[in-house]
Amino acid sequence: MIKTNLFPNYSTRNMKLYALVLALIVLPFTAFSQKEIAPGNKDINTKYIKPEKSLYTVYYVKGTEWKNMGALTYDIVAANNQLTLDNTFTPKDNGKPTTRISTADAQTLKAISYTDETKNAKLNLNFGETITGNFYSKKTKKDKKLKLNPKVEYFDFNWTDHLIGTLPLDVGYKARFPQFYYNDESNVLVEYYTIKEVKSYVYNSPRTGKHETWIVSVLEESTGAFYNYIIDKKDRRLWQREMSMANGMWEITVNEELDYQPIKNKFNKEDAARQISSGNSVIIGTAYARSDSGKRLGGLVNTAKKQYAPRGTEITLFPSSAYYEEWLEVNKKIRKQKKMPEVHLNSDFGYSIKKAKVYDDEGHFEFADLMPGTYVVMVSFDFSNSYNYSYVSGYTNYYNYFGYQGSTTNYGTARQSYTDKANIEKRVTIDKDGEKKEVNLKEI
């Protein structure tokens, strides 16, 4: 199979036995006369392999049940006419990530080197006419020197997901390619795969809508296992990969569009950093919850005084900008539609953030070195409140010679405390350099 099974403790032996009968039926009909693709073949166009990072979510799927197994990242770096792929899987349960690093020729995809470390082993390979390296078993504590001589040219299995996207895909396109995979329990070094079918498909992304794609169906000749690749017709992005497993289970890997950014306004980290550090203006203020903020229990409002943000409470400030305002509007629409995840802030947004702490017991804070402009000031803190209420403590009944004459209700009073949270955000505008602005951050 295409060795992209991400769980090293899952044995492929059962899958191979499960598919063996199918393989014996299908194999005679596989196209041994198919076009064979090897490193350097003219069908390979590596311009489609972009130096970038991509993120996928991996699911185990059976019927209608989708189980999230973790996250897969592909990080590709181009340098010195080589492509290096960092393939890292992080389990959903926050287990230890598994990383594979593979380097190939940037033009031909001919394998150069490969390293990985799993729970049970370490593997290092250097590719050439003879493959050299070592395999260390953590179970046996033994280190095995490797000297391997495959009989045919091959691709390192790590590059298969990207290799398929480099081919001249079209309806009717078929090809066959060899893949190298080292398994210490097997003498088989190279296995063949056949592209059985390519057909058009419309992939619907929850973030960016419909995309014209190819579905590329691939057969693992030795087992009869199938793979489906959904590949963008325009830029050859891998949208989804499906891998058959035993007992009707599929491993489905879905592109999370790490580069998705619907916000048109650009964030400028240099300008933002300058705005919070290169001016002469000051913002001073007080953060507190009002005496009538918080819960209204039983129609009675709390009677406590101002609830100041405790000493040490963190206050956050950053410049407002066209980028930030658009980000707010975009996510507001997303929340309303409830169809897709919210958009994350630009990864460089932290350059625009300045923090201060409340320095006394009356909620005071201050920011200095600010340039003119509009700023967003935010704080969140817990506070205790209390309120008075009355309750029925009993009844006084009245009697005379003729019997019960009536009653009156007796009331008592008490005081109740509770904890609440203040979340406060305010915009403050500095009009000229050197200005000192005072602001009350009070809960509205």
GROMACS .gro file of C-alpha atoms in nm:
model
  444
    1MET     CA    1   0.000   0.000   0.000
    2ILE     CA    2   0.101   0.363  -0.019
    3LYS     CA    3   0.268   0.383   0.318
    4THR     CA    4   0.077   0.675   0.461
    5ASN     CA    5  -0.087   0.486   0.746
    6LEU     CA    6  -0.019   0.728   1.030
    7PHE     CA    7  -0.048   0.490   1.321
    8PRO     CA    8   0.266   0.281   1.369
    9ASN     CA    9   0.095   0.045   1.614
   10TYR     CA   10  -0.164  -0.052   1.352
   11SER     CA   11  -0.049  -0.363   1.165
   12THR     CA   12  -0.102  -0.369   0.790
   13ARG     CA   13  -0.067  -0.748   0.791
   14ASN     CA   14  -0.440  -0.802   0.850
   15MET     CA   15  -0.525  -0.558   0.575
   16LYS     CA   16  -0.293  -0.739   0.335
   17LEU     CA   17  -0.449  -1.078   0.415
   18TYR     CA   18  -0.794  -0.925   0.389
   19ALA     CA   19  -0.718  -0.791   0.044
   20LEU     CA   20  -0.514  -1.087  -0.083
   21VAL     CA   21  -0.803  -1.267  -0.250
   22LEU     CA   22  -0.910  -0.948  -0.423
   23ALA     CA   23  -0.552  -0.892  -0.532
   24LEU     CA   24  -0.528  -1.236  -0.689
   25ILE     CA   25  -0.840  -1.159  -0.888
   26VAL     CA   26  -0.748  -0.805  -0.986
   27LEU     CA   27  -0.374  -0.843  -1.045
   28PRO     CA   28  -0.393  -1.032  -1.375
   29PHE     CA   29  -0.598  -0.745  -1.512
   30THR     CA   30  -0.372  -0.467  -1.390
   31ALA     CA   31  -0.209  -0.293  -1.676
   32PHE     CA   32   0.144  -0.432  -1.686
   33SER     CA   33   0.156  -0.258  -2.022
   34GLN     CA   34   0.072   0.069  -1.849
   35LYS     CA   35   0.304   0.363  -1.879
   36GLU     CA   36   0.559   0.329  -1.598
   37ILE     CA   37   0.660   0.641  -1.411
   38ALA     CA   38   1.005   0.653  -1.253
   39PRO     CA   39   1.210   0.946  -1.115
   40GLY     CA   40   1.289   1.190  -1.395
   41ASN     CA   41   1.002   1.077  -1.619
   42LYS     CA   42   0.876   1.353  -1.849
   43ASP     CA   43   0.526   1.324  -1.699
   44ILE     CA   44   0.654   1.464  -1.369
   45ASN     CA   45   0.619   1.841  -1.334
   46THR     CA   46   0.752   1.941  -0.993
   47LYS     CA   47   0.639   2.303  -1.031
   48TYR     CA   48   0.319   2.182  -0.867
   49ILE     CA   49   0.506   2.097  -0.546
   50LYS     CA   50   0.508   2.427  -0.362
   51PRO     CA   51   0.741   2.508  -0.070
   52GLU     CA   52   0.473   2.559   0.195
   53LYS     CA   53   0.309   2.413   0.502
   54SER     CA   54  -0.026   2.237   0.481
   55LEU     CA   55  -0.250   2.094   0.751
   56TYR     CA   56  -0.484   1.796   0.739
   57THR     CA   57  -0.721   1.629   0.983
   58VAL     CA   58  -0.710   1.249   0.982
   59TYR     CA   59  -1.028   1.050   1.039
   60TYR     CA   60  -1.112   0.682   1.068
   61VAL     CA   61  -1.445   0.640   0.890
   62LYS     CA   62  -1.686   0.350   0.893
   63GLY     CA   63  -2.036   0.401   0.759
   64THR     CA   64  -2.150   0.742   0.882
   65GLU     CA   65  -1.918   0.750   1.184
   66TRP     CA   66  -1.615   0.979   1.156
   67LYS     CA   67  -1.357   0.952   1.433
   68ASN     CA   68  -1.096   1.227   1.455
   69MET     CA   69  -0.756   1.061   1.496
   70GLY     CA   70  -0.529   1.367   1.486
   71ALA     CA   71  -0.353   1.625   1.271
   72LEU     CA   72  -0.109   1.576   0.984
   73THR     CA   73   0.121   1.851   0.859
   74TYR     CA   74   0.329   1.858   0.543
   75ASP     CA   75   0.605   2.118   0.552
   76ILE     CA   76   0.807   2.144   0.228
   77VAL     CA   77   1.130   2.341   0.197
   78ALA     CA   78   1.316   2.399  -0.131
   79ALA     CA   79   1.694   2.458  -0.124
   80ASN     CA   80   2.000   2.359  -0.329
   81ASN     CA   81   1.788   2.194  -0.598
   82GLN     CA   82   1.637   1.967  -0.335
   83LEU     CA   83   1.295   1.935  -0.177
   84THR     CA   84   1.271   1.836   0.188
   85LEU     CA   85   0.940   1.713   0.326
   86ASP     CA   86   0.871   1.720   0.699
   87ASN     CA   87   0.572   1.491   0.754
   88THR     CA   88   0.442   1.511   1.112
   89PHE     CA   89   0.141   1.338   1.262
   90THR     CA   90   0.012   1.448   1.603
   91PRO     CA   91  -0.246   1.217   1.764
   92LYS     CA   92  -0.578   1.359   1.881
   93ASP     CA   93  -0.504   1.250   2.237
   94ASN     CA   94  -0.195   1.477   2.243
   95GLY     CA   95   0.037   1.180   2.221
   96LYS     CA   96   0.393   1.212   2.100
   97PRO     CA   97   0.412   1.338   1.739
   98THR     CA   98   0.566   1.112   1.475
   99THR     CA   99   0.790   1.289   1.224
  100ARG     CA  100   0.928   1.164   0.893
  101ILE     CA  101   1.181   1.373   0.701
  102SER     CA  102   1.245   1.290   0.337
  103THR     CA  103   1.466   1.469   0.083
  104ALA     CA  104   1.437   1.428  -0.294
  105ASP     CA  105   1.575   1.587  -0.610
  106ALA     CA  106   1.371   1.898  -0.690
  107GLN     CA  107   1.342   1.814  -1.061
  108THR     CA  108   1.318   1.435  -1.074
  109LEU     CA  109   1.187   1.339  -0.726
  110LYS     CA  110   1.469   1.087  -0.703
  111ALA     CA  111   1.513   0.992  -0.336
  112ILE     CA  112   1.817   1.135  -0.154
  113SER     CA  113   1.765   1.064   0.217
  114TYR     CA  114   1.506   0.967   0.474
  115THR     CA  115   1.486   0.960   0.854
  116ASP     CA  116   1.211   0.882   1.100
  117GLU     CA  117   1.154   0.785   1.460
  118THR     CA  118   0.850   0.601   1.589
  119LYS     CA  119   0.755   0.455   1.925
  120ASN     CA  120   0.937   0.133   1.841
  121ALA     CA  121   1.224   0.221   1.607
  122LYS     CA  122   1.461   0.470   1.443
  123LEU     CA  123   1.546   0.456   1.073
  124ASN     CA  124   1.805   0.646   0.867
  125LEU     CA  125   1.855   0.592   0.494
  126ASN     CA  126   2.082   0.740   0.229
  127PHE     CA  127   1.973   0.660  -0.125
  128GLY     CA  128   2.200   0.578  -0.417
  129GLU     CA  129   2.279   0.278  -0.633
  130THR     CA  130   2.303   0.104  -0.298
  131ILE     CA  131   2.084   0.221  -0.011
  132THR     CA  132   2.280   0.252   0.312
  133GLY     CA  133   2.171   0.336   0.663
  134ASN     CA  134   2.071   0.180   0.991
  135PHE     CA  135   1.763   0.053   1.169
  136TYR     CA  136   1.747   0.065   1.548
  137SER     CA  137   1.483  -0.137   1.733
  138LYS     CA  138   1.378   0.011   2.065
  139LYS     CA  139   1.230  -0.324   2.162
  140THR     CA  140   1.541  -0.536   2.110
  141LYS     CA  141   1.790  -0.251   2.166
  142LYS     CA  142   1.972  -0.369   1.855
  143ASP     CA  143   2.115  -0.154   1.577
  144LYS     CA  144   2.114  -0.306   1.228
  145LYS     CA  145   2.339  -0.169   0.953
  146LEU     CA  146   2.156  -0.159   0.621
  147LYS     CA  147   2.284  -0.216   0.270
  148LEU     CA  148   1.996  -0.255   0.027
  149ASN     CA  149   1.990  -0.306  -0.350
  150PRO     CA  150   1.646  -0.261  -0.508
  151LYS     CA  151   1.624  -0.403  -0.862
  152VAL     CA  152   1.432  -0.106  -1.009
  153GLU     CA  153   1.418   0.270  -0.981
  154TYR     CA  154   1.167   0.394  -0.724
  155PHE     CA  155   1.012   0.685  -0.539
  156ASP     CA  156   1.038   0.725  -0.162
  157PHE     CA  157   0.687   0.647  -0.030
  158ASN     CA  158   0.674   0.980   0.157
  159TRP     CA  159   0.639   1.170  -0.171
  160THR     CA  160   0.344   0.975  -0.314
  161ASP     CA  161   0.077   1.228  -0.212
  162HIS     CA  162   0.272   1.498  -0.396
  163LEU     CA  163   0.392   1.283  -0.686
  164ILE     CA  164   0.039   1.215  -0.809
  165GLY     CA  165  -0.033   1.588  -0.830
  166THR     CA  166   0.269   1.643  -1.057
  167LEU     CA  167   0.136   1.410  -1.330
  168PRO     CA  168  -0.058   1.525  -1.640
  169LEU     CA  169  -0.391   1.418  -1.496
  170ASP     CA  170  -0.685   1.396  -1.734
  171VAL     CA  171  -0.979   1.170  -1.800
  172GLY     CA  172  -0.840   0.837  -1.917
  173TYR     CA  173  -0.489   0.896  -1.783
  174LYS     CA  174  -0.331   0.577  -1.647
  175ALA     CA  175   0.014   0.501  -1.516
  176ARG     CA  176   0.211   0.269  -1.291
  177PHE     CA  177   0.484   0.363  -1.046
  178PRO     CA  178   0.720   0.187  -0.798
  179GLN     CA  179   0.741   0.290  -0.435
  180PHE     CA  180   1.020   0.211  -0.187
  181TYR     CA  181   0.929   0.137   0.173
  182TYR     CA  182   1.152  -0.026   0.433
  183ASN     CA  183   0.990  -0.281   0.663
  184ASP     CA  184   1.224  -0.470   0.893
  185GLU     CA  185   0.987  -0.767   0.886
  186SER     CA  186   0.982  -0.799   0.507
  187ASN     CA  187   1.232  -0.852   0.226
  188VAL     CA  188   1.011  -0.664  -0.020
  189LEU     CA  189   1.163  -0.321  -0.086
  190VAL     CA  190   0.962  -0.194  -0.383
  191GLU     CA  191   0.591  -0.233  -0.455
  192TYR     CA  192   0.393  -0.115  -0.756
  193TYR     CA  193   0.083   0.101  -0.775
  194THR     CA  194  -0.147   0.162  -1.068
  195ILE     CA  195  -0.351   0.472  -1.139
  196LYS     CA  196  -0.670   0.296  -1.244
  197GLU     CA  197  -0.896   0.591  -1.317
  198VAL     CA  198  -0.903   0.969  -1.334
  199LYS     CA  199  -1.237   1.148  -1.343
  200SER     CA  200  -1.375   1.496  -1.284
  201TYR     CA  201  -1.532   1.590  -0.954
  202VAL     CA  202  -1.656   1.905  -0.778
  203TYR     CA  203  -1.513   1.930  -0.427
  204ASN     CA  204  -1.710   2.151  -0.187
  205SER     CA  205  -1.491   2.318   0.076
  206PRO     CA  206  -1.676   2.451   0.383
  207ARG     CA  207  -1.444   2.753   0.371
  208THR     CA  208  -1.391   2.840   0.007
  209GLY     CA  209  -1.681   2.674  -0.172
  210LYS     CA  210  -1.671   2.463  -0.487
  211HIS     CA  211  -1.351   2.357  -0.665
  212GLU     CA  212  -1.303   2.170  -0.991
  213THR     CA  213  -1.095   1.863  -0.910
  214TRP     CA  214  -0.978   1.523  -1.026
  215ILE     CA  215  -1.051   1.203  -0.839
  216VAL     CA  216  -0.749   0.978  -0.892
  217SER     CA  217  -0.812   0.613  -0.800
  218VAL     CA  218  -0.498   0.413  -0.723
  219LEU     CA  219  -0.461   0.038  -0.677
  220GLU     CA  220  -0.194  -0.122  -0.461
  221GLU     CA  221  -0.109  -0.420  -0.677
  222SER     CA  222   0.021  -0.651  -0.404
  223THR     CA  223  -0.289  -0.631  -0.183
  224GLY     CA  224  -0.573  -0.491  -0.389
  225ALA     CA  225  -0.612  -0.199  -0.150
  226PHE     CA  226  -0.757   0.120  -0.303
  227TYR     CA  227  -0.683   0.489  -0.259
  228ASN     CA  228  -0.874   0.791  -0.382
  229TYR     CA  229  -0.703   1.128  -0.420
  230ILE     CA  230  -0.907   1.445  -0.470
  231ILE     CA  231  -0.670   1.688  -0.644
  232ASP     CA  232  -0.742   2.043  -0.758
  233LYS     CA  233  -0.735   2.083  -1.136
  234LYS     CA  234  -0.588   2.432  -1.117
  235ASP     CA  235  -0.309   2.427  -0.859
  236ARG     CA  236  -0.292   2.051  -0.779
  237ARG     CA  237  -0.373   2.103  -0.412
  238LEU     CA  238  -0.454   1.774  -0.240
  239TRP     CA  239  -0.800   1.827  -0.094
  240GLN     CA  240  -0.862   1.479   0.039
  241ARG     CA  241  -0.705   1.134   0.047
  242GLU     CA  242  -0.897   0.814   0.116
  243MET     CA  243  -0.721   0.489   0.206
  244SER     CA  244  -0.907   0.157   0.238
  245MET     CA  245  -0.846  -0.049   0.550
  246ALA     CA  246  -0.979  -0.378   0.687
  247ASN     CA  247  -1.341  -0.447   0.790
  248GLY     CA  248  -1.492  -0.164   0.586
  249MET     CA  249  -1.284   0.106   0.756
  250TRP     CA  250  -1.132   0.398   0.565
  251GLU     CA  251  -0.865   0.646   0.665
  252ILE     CA  252  -0.972   0.983   0.525
  253THR     CA  253  -0.738   1.280   0.539
  254VAL     CA  254  -0.897   1.624   0.485
  255ASN     CA  255  -0.719   1.948   0.393
  256GLU     CA  256  -0.785   2.220   0.653
  257GLU     CA  257  -0.675   2.504   0.420
  258LEU     CA  258  -0.408   2.645   0.646
  259ASP     CA  259  -0.362   2.927   0.395
  260TYR     CA  260  -0.731   3.023   0.404
  261GLN     CA  261  -0.759   3.396   0.464
  262PRO     CA  262  -1.082   3.564   0.348
  263ILE     CA  263  -0.982   3.903   0.488
  264LYS     CA  264  -0.880   4.138   0.208
  265ASN     CA  265  -0.713   4.402   0.423
  266LYS     CA  266  -0.353   4.316   0.502
  267PHE     CA  267  -0.199   4.319   0.846
  268ASN     CA  268   0.128   4.514   0.866
  269LYS     CA  269   0.326   4.395   1.166
  270GLU     CA  270   0.597   4.662   1.127
  271ASP     CA  271   0.347   4.947   1.135
  272ALA     CA  272   0.161   4.791   1.427
  273ALA     CA  273   0.478   4.738   1.632
  274ARG     CA  274   0.585   5.097   1.563
  275GLN     CA  275   0.247   5.238   1.668
  276ILE     CA  276   0.265   5.089   2.019
  277SER     CA  277   0.631   5.169   2.085
  278SER     CA  278   0.746   5.482   1.899
  279GLY     CA  279   0.513   5.757   2.024
  280ASN     CA  280   0.492   5.995   2.317
  281SER     CA  281   0.129   5.948   2.417
  282VAL     CA  282  -0.011   5.779   2.726
  283ILE     CA  283  -0.334   5.602   2.816
  284ILE     CA  284  -0.415   5.571   3.186
  285GLY     CA  285  -0.729   5.415   3.324
  286THR     CA  286  -0.931   5.225   3.578
  287ALA     CA  287  -1.090   4.884   3.525
  288TYR     CA  288  -1.395   4.791   3.729
  289ALA     CA  289  -1.739   4.634   3.726
  290ARG     CA  290  -2.020   4.873   3.812
  291SER     CA  291  -2.224   4.838   4.128
  292ASP     CA  292  -2.525   4.720   3.927
  293SER     CA  293  -2.334   4.489   3.693
  294GLY     CA  294  -2.355   4.114   3.701
  295LYS     CA  295  -2.654   3.893   3.766
  296ARG     CA  296  -2.997   4.004   3.872
  297LEU     CA  297  -3.122   3.732   4.100
  298GLY     CA  298  -3.489   3.724   4.190
  299GLY     CA  299  -3.527   4.074   4.050
  300LEU     CA  300  -3.293   4.214   4.313
  301VAL     CA  301  -2.978   4.398   4.212
  302ASN     CA  302  -2.651   4.358   4.399
  303THR     CA  303  -2.568   4.625   4.651
  304ALA     CA  304  -2.188   4.608   4.645
  305LYS     CA  305  -1.975   4.904   4.550
  306LYS     CA  306  -1.749   4.915   4.244
  307GLN     CA  307  -1.571   4.587   4.187
  308TYR     CA  308  -1.219   4.680   4.078
  309ALA     CA  309  -1.006   4.451   3.867
  310PRO     CA  310  -0.770   4.283   4.115
  311ARG     CA  311  -0.408   4.385   4.140
  312GLY     CA  312  -0.207   4.202   3.872
  313THR     CA  313  -0.499   4.172   3.628
  314GLU     CA  314  -0.366   4.187   3.271
  315ILE     CA  315  -0.489   4.466   3.043
  316THR     CA  316  -0.448   4.422   2.667
  317LEU     CA  317  -0.407   4.703   2.413
  318PHE     CA  318  -0.359   4.697   2.035
  319PRO     CA  319  -0.417   4.941   1.749
  320SER     CA  320  -0.747   4.917   1.571
  321SER     CA  321  -0.702   4.880   1.195
  322ALA     CA  322  -0.891   4.807   0.875
  323TYR     CA  323  -0.762   4.450   0.902
  324TYR     CA  324  -0.893   4.402   1.256
  325GLU     CA  325  -1.232   4.560   1.184
  326GLU     CA  326  -1.277   4.337   0.879
  327TRP     CA  327  -1.175   4.034   1.085
  328LEU     CA  328  -1.451   4.117   1.334
  329GLU     CA  329  -1.712   4.148   1.059
  330VAL     CA  330  -1.607   3.828   0.883
  331ASN     CA  331  -1.630   3.623   1.201
  332LYS     CA  332  -1.961   3.784   1.294
  333LYS     CA  333  -2.108   3.655   0.968
  334ILE     CA  334  -1.953   3.312   1.018
  335ARG     CA  335  -2.104   3.280   1.366
  336LYS     CA  336  -2.443   3.381   1.231
  337GLN     CA  337  -2.434   3.125   0.950
  338LYS     CA  338  -2.298   2.845   1.173
  339LYS     CA  339  -2.153   2.662   0.873
  340MET     CA  340  -1.777   2.692   0.910
  341PRO     CA  341  -1.499   2.761   1.163
  342GLU     CA  342  -1.409   3.118   1.249
  343VAL     CA  343  -1.105   3.279   1.089
  344HIS     CA  344  -0.794   3.300   1.305
  345LEU     CA  345  -0.608   3.627   1.343
  346ASN     CA  346  -0.295   3.668   1.135
  347SER     CA  347  -0.009   3.476   1.297
  348ASP     CA  348   0.186   3.803   1.326
  349PHE     CA  349  -0.093   3.984   1.512
  350GLY     CA  350   0.098   3.944   1.836
  351TYR     CA  351   0.338   4.214   1.717
  352SER     CA  352   0.056   4.468   1.764
  353ILE     CA  353  -0.031   4.371   2.121
  354LYS     CA  354   0.086   4.557   2.428
  355LYS     CA  355   0.008   4.445   2.783
  356ALA     CA  356   0.000   4.613   3.121
  357LYS     CA  357  -0.107   4.503   3.467
  358VAL     CA  358  -0.332   4.661   3.728
  359TYR     CA  359  -0.082   4.795   3.980
  360ASP     CA  360  -0.301   4.868   4.286
  361ASP     CA  361  -0.626   4.771   4.455
  362GLU     CA  362  -0.833   5.030   4.270
  363GLY     CA  363  -0.798   4.891   3.917
  364HIS     CA  364  -0.543   5.143   3.786
  365PHE     CA  365  -0.328   5.072   3.480
  366GLU     CA  366  -0.125   5.271   3.226
  367PHE     CA  367   0.028   5.245   2.878
  368ALA     CA  368   0.307   5.466   2.742
  369ASP     CA  369   0.499   5.522   2.413
  370LEU     CA  370   0.186   5.525   2.198
  371MET     CA  371   0.149   5.702   1.864
  372PRO     CA  372  -0.173   5.881   1.760
  373GLY     CA  373  -0.450   5.648   1.649
  374THR     CA  374  -0.741   5.442   1.775
  375TYR     CA  375  -0.670   5.158   2.018
  376VAL     CA  376  -0.871   4.866   2.148
  377VAL     CA  377  -0.828   4.817   2.523
  378MET     CA  378  -0.955   4.492   2.675
  379VAL     CA  379  -0.973   4.327   3.016
  380SER     CA  380  -1.140   4.024   3.169
  381PHE     CA  381  -1.159   3.948   3.541
  382ASP     CA  382  -1.366   3.770   3.804
  383PHE     CA  383  -1.534   3.961   4.082
  384SER     CA  384  -1.758   3.890   4.381
  385ASN     CA  385  -2.093   4.060   4.422
  386SER     CA  386  -2.366   4.050   4.682
  387TYR     CA  387  -2.729   4.151   4.713
  388ASN     CA  388  -2.992   4.179   4.985
  389TYR     CA  389  -3.314   3.988   4.964
  390SER     CA  390  -3.615   3.913   5.181
  391TYR     CA  391  -3.771   3.580   5.252
  392VAL     CA  392  -4.071   3.441   5.434
  393SER     CA  393  -3.956   3.340   5.782
  394GLY     CA  394  -4.295   3.225   5.906
  395TYR     CA  395  -4.652   3.321   5.986
  396THR     CA  396  -4.831   3.455   6.296
  397ASN     CA  397  -5.179   3.316   6.342
  398TYR     CA  398  -5.450   3.489   6.547
  399TYR     CA  399  -5.724   3.316   6.748
  400ASN     CA  400  -6.001   3.424   6.987
  401TYR     CA  401  -6.288   3.258   7.165
  402PHE     CA  402  -6.456   3.190   6.835
  403GLY     CA  403  -6.146   3.029   6.675
  404TYR     CA  404  -5.900   3.126   6.399
  405GLN     CA  405  -5.921   3.492   6.306
  406GLY     CA  406  -5.640   3.525   6.048
  407SER     CA  407  -5.261   3.552   6.015
  408THR     CA  408  -4.977   3.778   5.910
  409THR     CA  409  -4.665   3.687   5.712
  410ASN     CA  410  -4.329   3.737   5.878
  411TYR     CA  411  -4.031   3.836   5.659
  412GLY     CA  412  -3.661   3.812   5.723
  413THR     CA  413  -3.372   3.969   5.529
  414ALA     CA  414  -3.042   3.819   5.418
  415ARG     CA  415  -2.742   3.889   5.203
  416GLN     CA  416  -2.622   3.659   4.923
  417SER     CA  417  -2.282   3.659   4.747
  418TYR     CA  418  -2.185   3.518   4.408
  419THR     CA  419  -1.894   3.527   4.164
  420ASP     CA  420  -1.931   3.679   3.820
  421LYS     CA  421  -1.699   3.771   3.532
  422ALA     CA  422  -1.646   4.110   3.371
  423ASN     CA  423  -1.544   4.120   3.004
  424ILE     CA  424  -1.474   4.476   2.898
  425GLU     CA  425  -1.361   4.621   2.565
  426LYS     CA  426  -1.331   4.988   2.476
  427ARG     CA  427  -1.191   5.195   2.191
  428VAL     CA  428  -0.972   5.490   2.279
  429THR     CA  429  -0.853   5.750   2.026
  430ILE     CA  430  -0.535   5.952   2.064
  431ASP     CA  431  -0.556   6.260   1.841
  432LYS     CA  432  -0.206   6.400   1.868
  433ASP     CA  433   0.137   6.288   1.977
  434GLY     CA  434   0.211   6.355   2.342
  435GLU     CA  435  -0.156   6.343   2.446
  436LYS     CA  436  -0.252   6.186   2.779
  437LYS     CA  437  -0.581   6.002   2.765
  438GLU     CA  438  -0.777   5.884   3.069
  439VAL     CA  439  -1.031   5.606   3.037
  440ASN     CA  440  -1.263   5.406   3.261
  441LEU     CA  441  -1.289   5.040   3.164
  442LYS     CA  442  -1.624   4.972   3.322
  443GLU     CA  443  -1.855   4.686   3.245
  444ILE     CA  444  -2.148   4.805   3.034
   0.00000   0.00000   0.00000
